[in-house]
Coordinates of C-alpha atoms and ligand atoms in Angstrom, one line a residue:
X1467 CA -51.7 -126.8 103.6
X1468 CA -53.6 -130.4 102.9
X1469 CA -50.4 -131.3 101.0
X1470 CA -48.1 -131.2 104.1
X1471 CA -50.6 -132.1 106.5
X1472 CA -50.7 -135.6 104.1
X1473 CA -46.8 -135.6 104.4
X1474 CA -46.9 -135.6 108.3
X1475 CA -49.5 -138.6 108.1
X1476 CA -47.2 -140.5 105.5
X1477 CA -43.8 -139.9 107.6
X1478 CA -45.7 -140.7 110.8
X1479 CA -45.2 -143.8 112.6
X1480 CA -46.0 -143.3 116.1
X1481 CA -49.2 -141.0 116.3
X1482 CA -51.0 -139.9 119.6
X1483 CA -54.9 -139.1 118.5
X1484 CA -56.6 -137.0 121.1
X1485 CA -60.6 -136.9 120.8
X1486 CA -63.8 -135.1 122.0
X1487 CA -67.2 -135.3 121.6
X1488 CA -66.9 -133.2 118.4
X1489 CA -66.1 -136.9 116.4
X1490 CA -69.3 -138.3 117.6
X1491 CA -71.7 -135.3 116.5
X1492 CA -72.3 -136.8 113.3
X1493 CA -72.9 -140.1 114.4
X1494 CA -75.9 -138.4 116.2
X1495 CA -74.5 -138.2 119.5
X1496 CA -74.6 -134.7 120.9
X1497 CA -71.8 -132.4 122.4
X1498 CA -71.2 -130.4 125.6
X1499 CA -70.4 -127.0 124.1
X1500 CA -71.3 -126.9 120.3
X1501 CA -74.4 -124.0 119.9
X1502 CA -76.7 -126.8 120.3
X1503 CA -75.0 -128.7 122.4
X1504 CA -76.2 -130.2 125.5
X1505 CA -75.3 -128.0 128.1
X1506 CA -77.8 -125.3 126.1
X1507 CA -80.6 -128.2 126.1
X1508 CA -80.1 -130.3 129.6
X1509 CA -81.9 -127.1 131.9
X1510 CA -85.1 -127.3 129.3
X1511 CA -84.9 -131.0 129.5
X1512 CA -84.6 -131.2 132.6
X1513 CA -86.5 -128.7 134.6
X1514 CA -85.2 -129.9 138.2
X1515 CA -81.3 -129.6 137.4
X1516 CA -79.8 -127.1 139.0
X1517 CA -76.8 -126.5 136.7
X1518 CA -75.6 -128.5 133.0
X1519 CA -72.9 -129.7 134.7
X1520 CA -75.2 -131.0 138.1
X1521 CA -76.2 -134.3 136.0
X1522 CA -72.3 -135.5 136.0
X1523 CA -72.3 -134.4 139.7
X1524 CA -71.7 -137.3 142.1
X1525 CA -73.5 -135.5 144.7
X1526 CA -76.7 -134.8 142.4
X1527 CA -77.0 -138.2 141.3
X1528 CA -77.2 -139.7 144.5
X1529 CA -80.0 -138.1 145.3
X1530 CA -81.8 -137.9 141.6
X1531 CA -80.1 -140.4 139.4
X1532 CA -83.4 -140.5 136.7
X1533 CA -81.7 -137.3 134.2
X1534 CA -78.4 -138.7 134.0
X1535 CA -79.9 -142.2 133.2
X1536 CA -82.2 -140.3 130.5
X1537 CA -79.6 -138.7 128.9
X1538 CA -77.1 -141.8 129.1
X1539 CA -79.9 -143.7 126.5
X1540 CA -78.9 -141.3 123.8
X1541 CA -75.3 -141.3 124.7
X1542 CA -74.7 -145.3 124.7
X1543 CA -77.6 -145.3 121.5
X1544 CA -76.8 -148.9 119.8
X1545 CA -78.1 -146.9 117.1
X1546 CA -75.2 -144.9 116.5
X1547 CA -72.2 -146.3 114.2
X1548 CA -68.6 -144.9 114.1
X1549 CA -68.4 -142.2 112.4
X1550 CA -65.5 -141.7 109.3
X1551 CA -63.2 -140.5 111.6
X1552 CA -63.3 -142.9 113.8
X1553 CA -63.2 -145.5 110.9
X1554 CA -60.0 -143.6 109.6
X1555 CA -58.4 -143.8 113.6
X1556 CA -59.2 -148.0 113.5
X1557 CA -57.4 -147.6 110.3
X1558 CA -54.3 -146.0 111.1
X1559 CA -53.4 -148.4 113.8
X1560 CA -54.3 -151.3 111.6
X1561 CA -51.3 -149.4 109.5
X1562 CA -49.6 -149.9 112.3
X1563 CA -49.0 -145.9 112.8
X1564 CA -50.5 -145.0 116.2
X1565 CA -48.9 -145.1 119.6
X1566 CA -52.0 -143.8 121.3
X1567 CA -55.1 -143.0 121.5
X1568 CA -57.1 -140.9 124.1
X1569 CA -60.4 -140.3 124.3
X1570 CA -62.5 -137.9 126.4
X1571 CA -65.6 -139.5 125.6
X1572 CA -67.6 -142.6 126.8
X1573 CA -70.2 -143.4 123.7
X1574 CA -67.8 -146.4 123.3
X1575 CA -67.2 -146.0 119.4
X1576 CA -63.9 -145.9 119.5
X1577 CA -64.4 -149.5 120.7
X1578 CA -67.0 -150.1 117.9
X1579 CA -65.0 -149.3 115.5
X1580 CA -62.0 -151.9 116.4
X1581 CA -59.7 -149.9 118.2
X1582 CA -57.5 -151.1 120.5
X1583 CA -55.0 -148.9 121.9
X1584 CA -57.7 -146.5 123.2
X1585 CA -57.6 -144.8 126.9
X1586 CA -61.0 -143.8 128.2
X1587 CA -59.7 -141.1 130.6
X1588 CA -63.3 -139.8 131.6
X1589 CA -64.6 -143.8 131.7
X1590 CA -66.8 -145.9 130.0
X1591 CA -70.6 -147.8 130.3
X1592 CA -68.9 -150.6 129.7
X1593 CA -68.7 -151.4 133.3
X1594 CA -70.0 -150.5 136.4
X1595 CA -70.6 -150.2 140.5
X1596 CA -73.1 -150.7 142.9
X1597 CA -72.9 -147.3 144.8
X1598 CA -73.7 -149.1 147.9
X1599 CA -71.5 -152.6 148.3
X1600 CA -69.6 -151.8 145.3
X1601 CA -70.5 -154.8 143.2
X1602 CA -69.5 -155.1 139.8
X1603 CA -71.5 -155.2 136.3
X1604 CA -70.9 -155.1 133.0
X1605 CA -72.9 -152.9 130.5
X1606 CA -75.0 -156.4 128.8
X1607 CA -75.9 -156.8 132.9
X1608 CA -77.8 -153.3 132.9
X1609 CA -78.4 -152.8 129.3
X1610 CA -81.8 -153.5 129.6
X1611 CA -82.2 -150.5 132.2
X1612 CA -79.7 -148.3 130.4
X1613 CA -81.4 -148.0 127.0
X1614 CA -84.9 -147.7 128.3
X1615 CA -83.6 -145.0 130.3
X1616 CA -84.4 -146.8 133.7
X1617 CA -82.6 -147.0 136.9
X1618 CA -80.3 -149.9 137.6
X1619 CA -80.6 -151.6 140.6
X1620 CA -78.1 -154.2 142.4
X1621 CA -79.6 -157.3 144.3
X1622 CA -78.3 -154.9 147.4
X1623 CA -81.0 -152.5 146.7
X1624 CA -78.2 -149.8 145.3
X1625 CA -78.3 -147.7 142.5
X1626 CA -76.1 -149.4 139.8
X1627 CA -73.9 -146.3 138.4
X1628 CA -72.0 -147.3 135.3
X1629 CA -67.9 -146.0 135.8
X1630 CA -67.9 -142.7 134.0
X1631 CA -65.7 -140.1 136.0
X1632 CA -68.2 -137.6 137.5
X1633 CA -67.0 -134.2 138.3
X1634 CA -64.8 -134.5 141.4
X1635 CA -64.1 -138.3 140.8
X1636 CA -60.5 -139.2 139.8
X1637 CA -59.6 -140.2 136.3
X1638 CA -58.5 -143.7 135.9
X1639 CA -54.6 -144.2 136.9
X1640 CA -53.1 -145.3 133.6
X1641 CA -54.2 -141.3 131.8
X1642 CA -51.9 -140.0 135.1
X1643 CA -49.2 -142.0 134.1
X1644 CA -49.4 -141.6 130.6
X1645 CA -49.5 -137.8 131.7
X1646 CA -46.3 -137.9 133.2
X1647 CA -44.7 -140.2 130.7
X1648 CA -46.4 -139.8 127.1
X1649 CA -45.3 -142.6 124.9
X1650 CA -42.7 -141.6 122.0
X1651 CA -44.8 -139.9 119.4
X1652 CA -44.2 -138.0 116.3
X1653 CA -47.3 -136.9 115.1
X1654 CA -50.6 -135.4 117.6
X1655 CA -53.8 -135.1 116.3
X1656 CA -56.9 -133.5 118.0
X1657 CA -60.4 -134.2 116.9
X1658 CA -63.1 -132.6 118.4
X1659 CA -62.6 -131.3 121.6
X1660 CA -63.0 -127.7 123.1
X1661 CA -60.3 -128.8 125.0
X1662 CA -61.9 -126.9 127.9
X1663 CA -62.3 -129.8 130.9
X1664 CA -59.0 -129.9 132.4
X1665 CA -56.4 -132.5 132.8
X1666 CA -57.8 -134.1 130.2
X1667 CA -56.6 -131.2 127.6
X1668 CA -53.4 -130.5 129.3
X1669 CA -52.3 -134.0 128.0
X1670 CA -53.1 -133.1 124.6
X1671 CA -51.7 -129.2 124.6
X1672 CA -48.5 -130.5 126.5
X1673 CA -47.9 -132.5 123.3
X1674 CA -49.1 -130.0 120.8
X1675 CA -46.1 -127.9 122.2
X1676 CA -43.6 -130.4 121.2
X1677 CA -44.1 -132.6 118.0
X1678 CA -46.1 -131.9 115.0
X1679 CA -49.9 -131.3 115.7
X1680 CA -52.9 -131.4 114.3
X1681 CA -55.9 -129.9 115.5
X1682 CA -59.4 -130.5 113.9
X1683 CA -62.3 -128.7 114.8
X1684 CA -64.9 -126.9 114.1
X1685 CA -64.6 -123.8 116.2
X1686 CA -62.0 -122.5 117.3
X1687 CA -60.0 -123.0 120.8
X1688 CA -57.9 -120.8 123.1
X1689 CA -55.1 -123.0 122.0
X1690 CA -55.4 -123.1 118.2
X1691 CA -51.7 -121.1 118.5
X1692 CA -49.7 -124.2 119.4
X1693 CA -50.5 -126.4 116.8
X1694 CA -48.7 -126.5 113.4
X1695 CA -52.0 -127.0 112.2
X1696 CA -55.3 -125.7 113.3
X1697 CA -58.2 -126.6 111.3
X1698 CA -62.0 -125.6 111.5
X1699 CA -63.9 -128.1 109.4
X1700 CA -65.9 -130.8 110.0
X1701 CA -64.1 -134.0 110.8
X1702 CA -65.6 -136.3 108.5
X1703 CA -65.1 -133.5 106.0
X1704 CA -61.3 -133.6 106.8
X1705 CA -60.9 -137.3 107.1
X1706 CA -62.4 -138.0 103.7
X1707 CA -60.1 -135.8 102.2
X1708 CA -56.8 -136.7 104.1
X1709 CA -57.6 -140.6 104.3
X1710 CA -58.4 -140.3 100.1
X1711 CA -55.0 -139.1 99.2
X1712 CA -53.3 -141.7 102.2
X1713 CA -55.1 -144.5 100.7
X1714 CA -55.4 -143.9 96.9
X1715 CA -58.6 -147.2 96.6
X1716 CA -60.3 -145.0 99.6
X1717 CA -63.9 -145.4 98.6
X1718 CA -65.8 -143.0 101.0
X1719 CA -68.9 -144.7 102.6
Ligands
CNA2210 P1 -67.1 -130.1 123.9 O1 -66.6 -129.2 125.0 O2 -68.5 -130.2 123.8 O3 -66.4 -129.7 122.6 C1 -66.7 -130.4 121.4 C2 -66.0 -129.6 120.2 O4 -66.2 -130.4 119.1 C3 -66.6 -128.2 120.0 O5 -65.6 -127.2 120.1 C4 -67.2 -128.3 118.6 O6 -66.9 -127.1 117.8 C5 -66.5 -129.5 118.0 N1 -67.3 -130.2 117.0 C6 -68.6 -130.6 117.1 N2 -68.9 -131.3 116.1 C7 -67.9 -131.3 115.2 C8 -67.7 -131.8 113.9 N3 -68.6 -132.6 113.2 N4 -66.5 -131.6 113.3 C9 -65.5 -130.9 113.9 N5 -65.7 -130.4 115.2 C10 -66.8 -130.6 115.8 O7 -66.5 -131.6 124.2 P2 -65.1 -132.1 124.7 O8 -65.0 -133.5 124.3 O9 -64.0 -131.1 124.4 O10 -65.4 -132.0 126.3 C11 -65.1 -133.0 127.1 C12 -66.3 -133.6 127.7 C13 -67.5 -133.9 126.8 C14 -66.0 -135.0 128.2 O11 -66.1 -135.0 129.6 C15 -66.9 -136.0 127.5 O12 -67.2 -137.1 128.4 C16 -68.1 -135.2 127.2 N6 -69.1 -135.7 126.2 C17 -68.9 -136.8 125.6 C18 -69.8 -137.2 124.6 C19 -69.6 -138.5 123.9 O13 -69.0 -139.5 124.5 N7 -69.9 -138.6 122.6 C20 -70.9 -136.4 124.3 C21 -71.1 -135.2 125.0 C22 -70.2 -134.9 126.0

């Protein structure tokens, strides 16, 4: 099976990568769903949430921001360094072979590791709003806040909320269009995603049904039947051994 899957990376020239929290785990960055993932952690964490999902909840946040600006100080963790994978992504389009990346998550490593063509379609820390006069800020203006866990504040007296899509909230424009109108692909690779939280999935099982796929991920998911390839390993596991045999000098780190 590794032998074909490094033929459809060598023949590939216009690849849409597709990832989930799953290709941050090893960079010490926690998922949603994993068994000890956050959404079996946040209600002992935090005794006062109602529900997991209540601390991406634009409704809950208004009125207790403090968990979701506790939990954000492990998510945007300068500590934390691309992980293989998404060394191997940065790679690929330095090869010139990717059309597209999407990204569910908001850790900004795809950014960190020198990607360019990446679409944060649930957002990003890398900028945000006043909730009250809608002023704008960058991450560097609230870092300080943000990795000490604090509240940000505008000059307004608002809370500061950086522009990740809560639940409810619309994802940004650009993932509808690229919805509607995928770029030209031949190749779609999934890494780490349940691909439970809807539309974000739809965009990648839409394509699984009609190029050459790839999915990579640790557990299975209810639509491991539409990819060529479905493949429960570890990612950094898989990358090591498919970037090895796509670039002979590969020295894993
Ligand atoms: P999820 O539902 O938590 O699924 C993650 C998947 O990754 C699971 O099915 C795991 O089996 C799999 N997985 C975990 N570690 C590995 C590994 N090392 N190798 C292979 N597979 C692994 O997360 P999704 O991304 O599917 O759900 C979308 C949510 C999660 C988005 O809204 C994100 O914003 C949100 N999220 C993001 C981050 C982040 O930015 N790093 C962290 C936690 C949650």
């Amino acid at each position: 099976m590794y032998s074909d899957i490094i033929k459809l990376f060598q023949a590939a020239q216009k690849i849409i990568v597709f990832t989930g929290a799953g290709i941050s785990t090893n960079c010490g960055i926690p998922d949603f769903r994993s068994p000890n993932g956050l959404y079996r952690t946040l209600k002992q964490r935090y005794n006062d949430l109602p529900y997991p999902e209540a601390i991406f909840d634009l409704g809950y946040f208004q009125e207790n921001p403090a968990p979701f600006f506790d939990l954000s100080r492990d998510i945007c963790s300068q500590n934390a360094e691309p992980s293989l994978a998404h060394k191997f992504i940065a790679w690929l389009e330095s090869e010139g072979k990717i059309a597209l990346v999407v990204t569910q998550n908001i850790d900004m490593l795809h950014h960190r590791s020198g990607l360019k063509k990446v679409l944060e379609c649930h957002g990003t820390y890398r900028s945000a709003h006043c909730l009250s006069c809608r002023k704008y800020y960058t991450f560097e203006d609230i870092d300080d806040d943000m990795l000490a866990g604090e509240i940000p504040h505008c000059d307004c007296g608002g809370i500061i909320k950086p522009d990740i899509v809560f639940f409810g909230e619309a994802l940004p424009q650009r993932f509808y269009e690229l919805y509607a109108k995928p770029p030209d692909a031949d190749l779609v690779l999934v890494m780490g995603s349940s691909l439970t939280v809807e539309p974000a999935a739809g965009f990648a099982v839409n394509l699984a049904q009609n190029i050459p796929s790839i999915l990579v991920n640790l557990e299975p998911t209810h639509y491991d039947g539409l990819f060529t390839y479905a493949i429960h390993q570890d990612i950094d596991m898989f990358t090591q051994q498919v970037w090895s045999e796509l670039q002979p000098d590969f020295l894993p780190q």
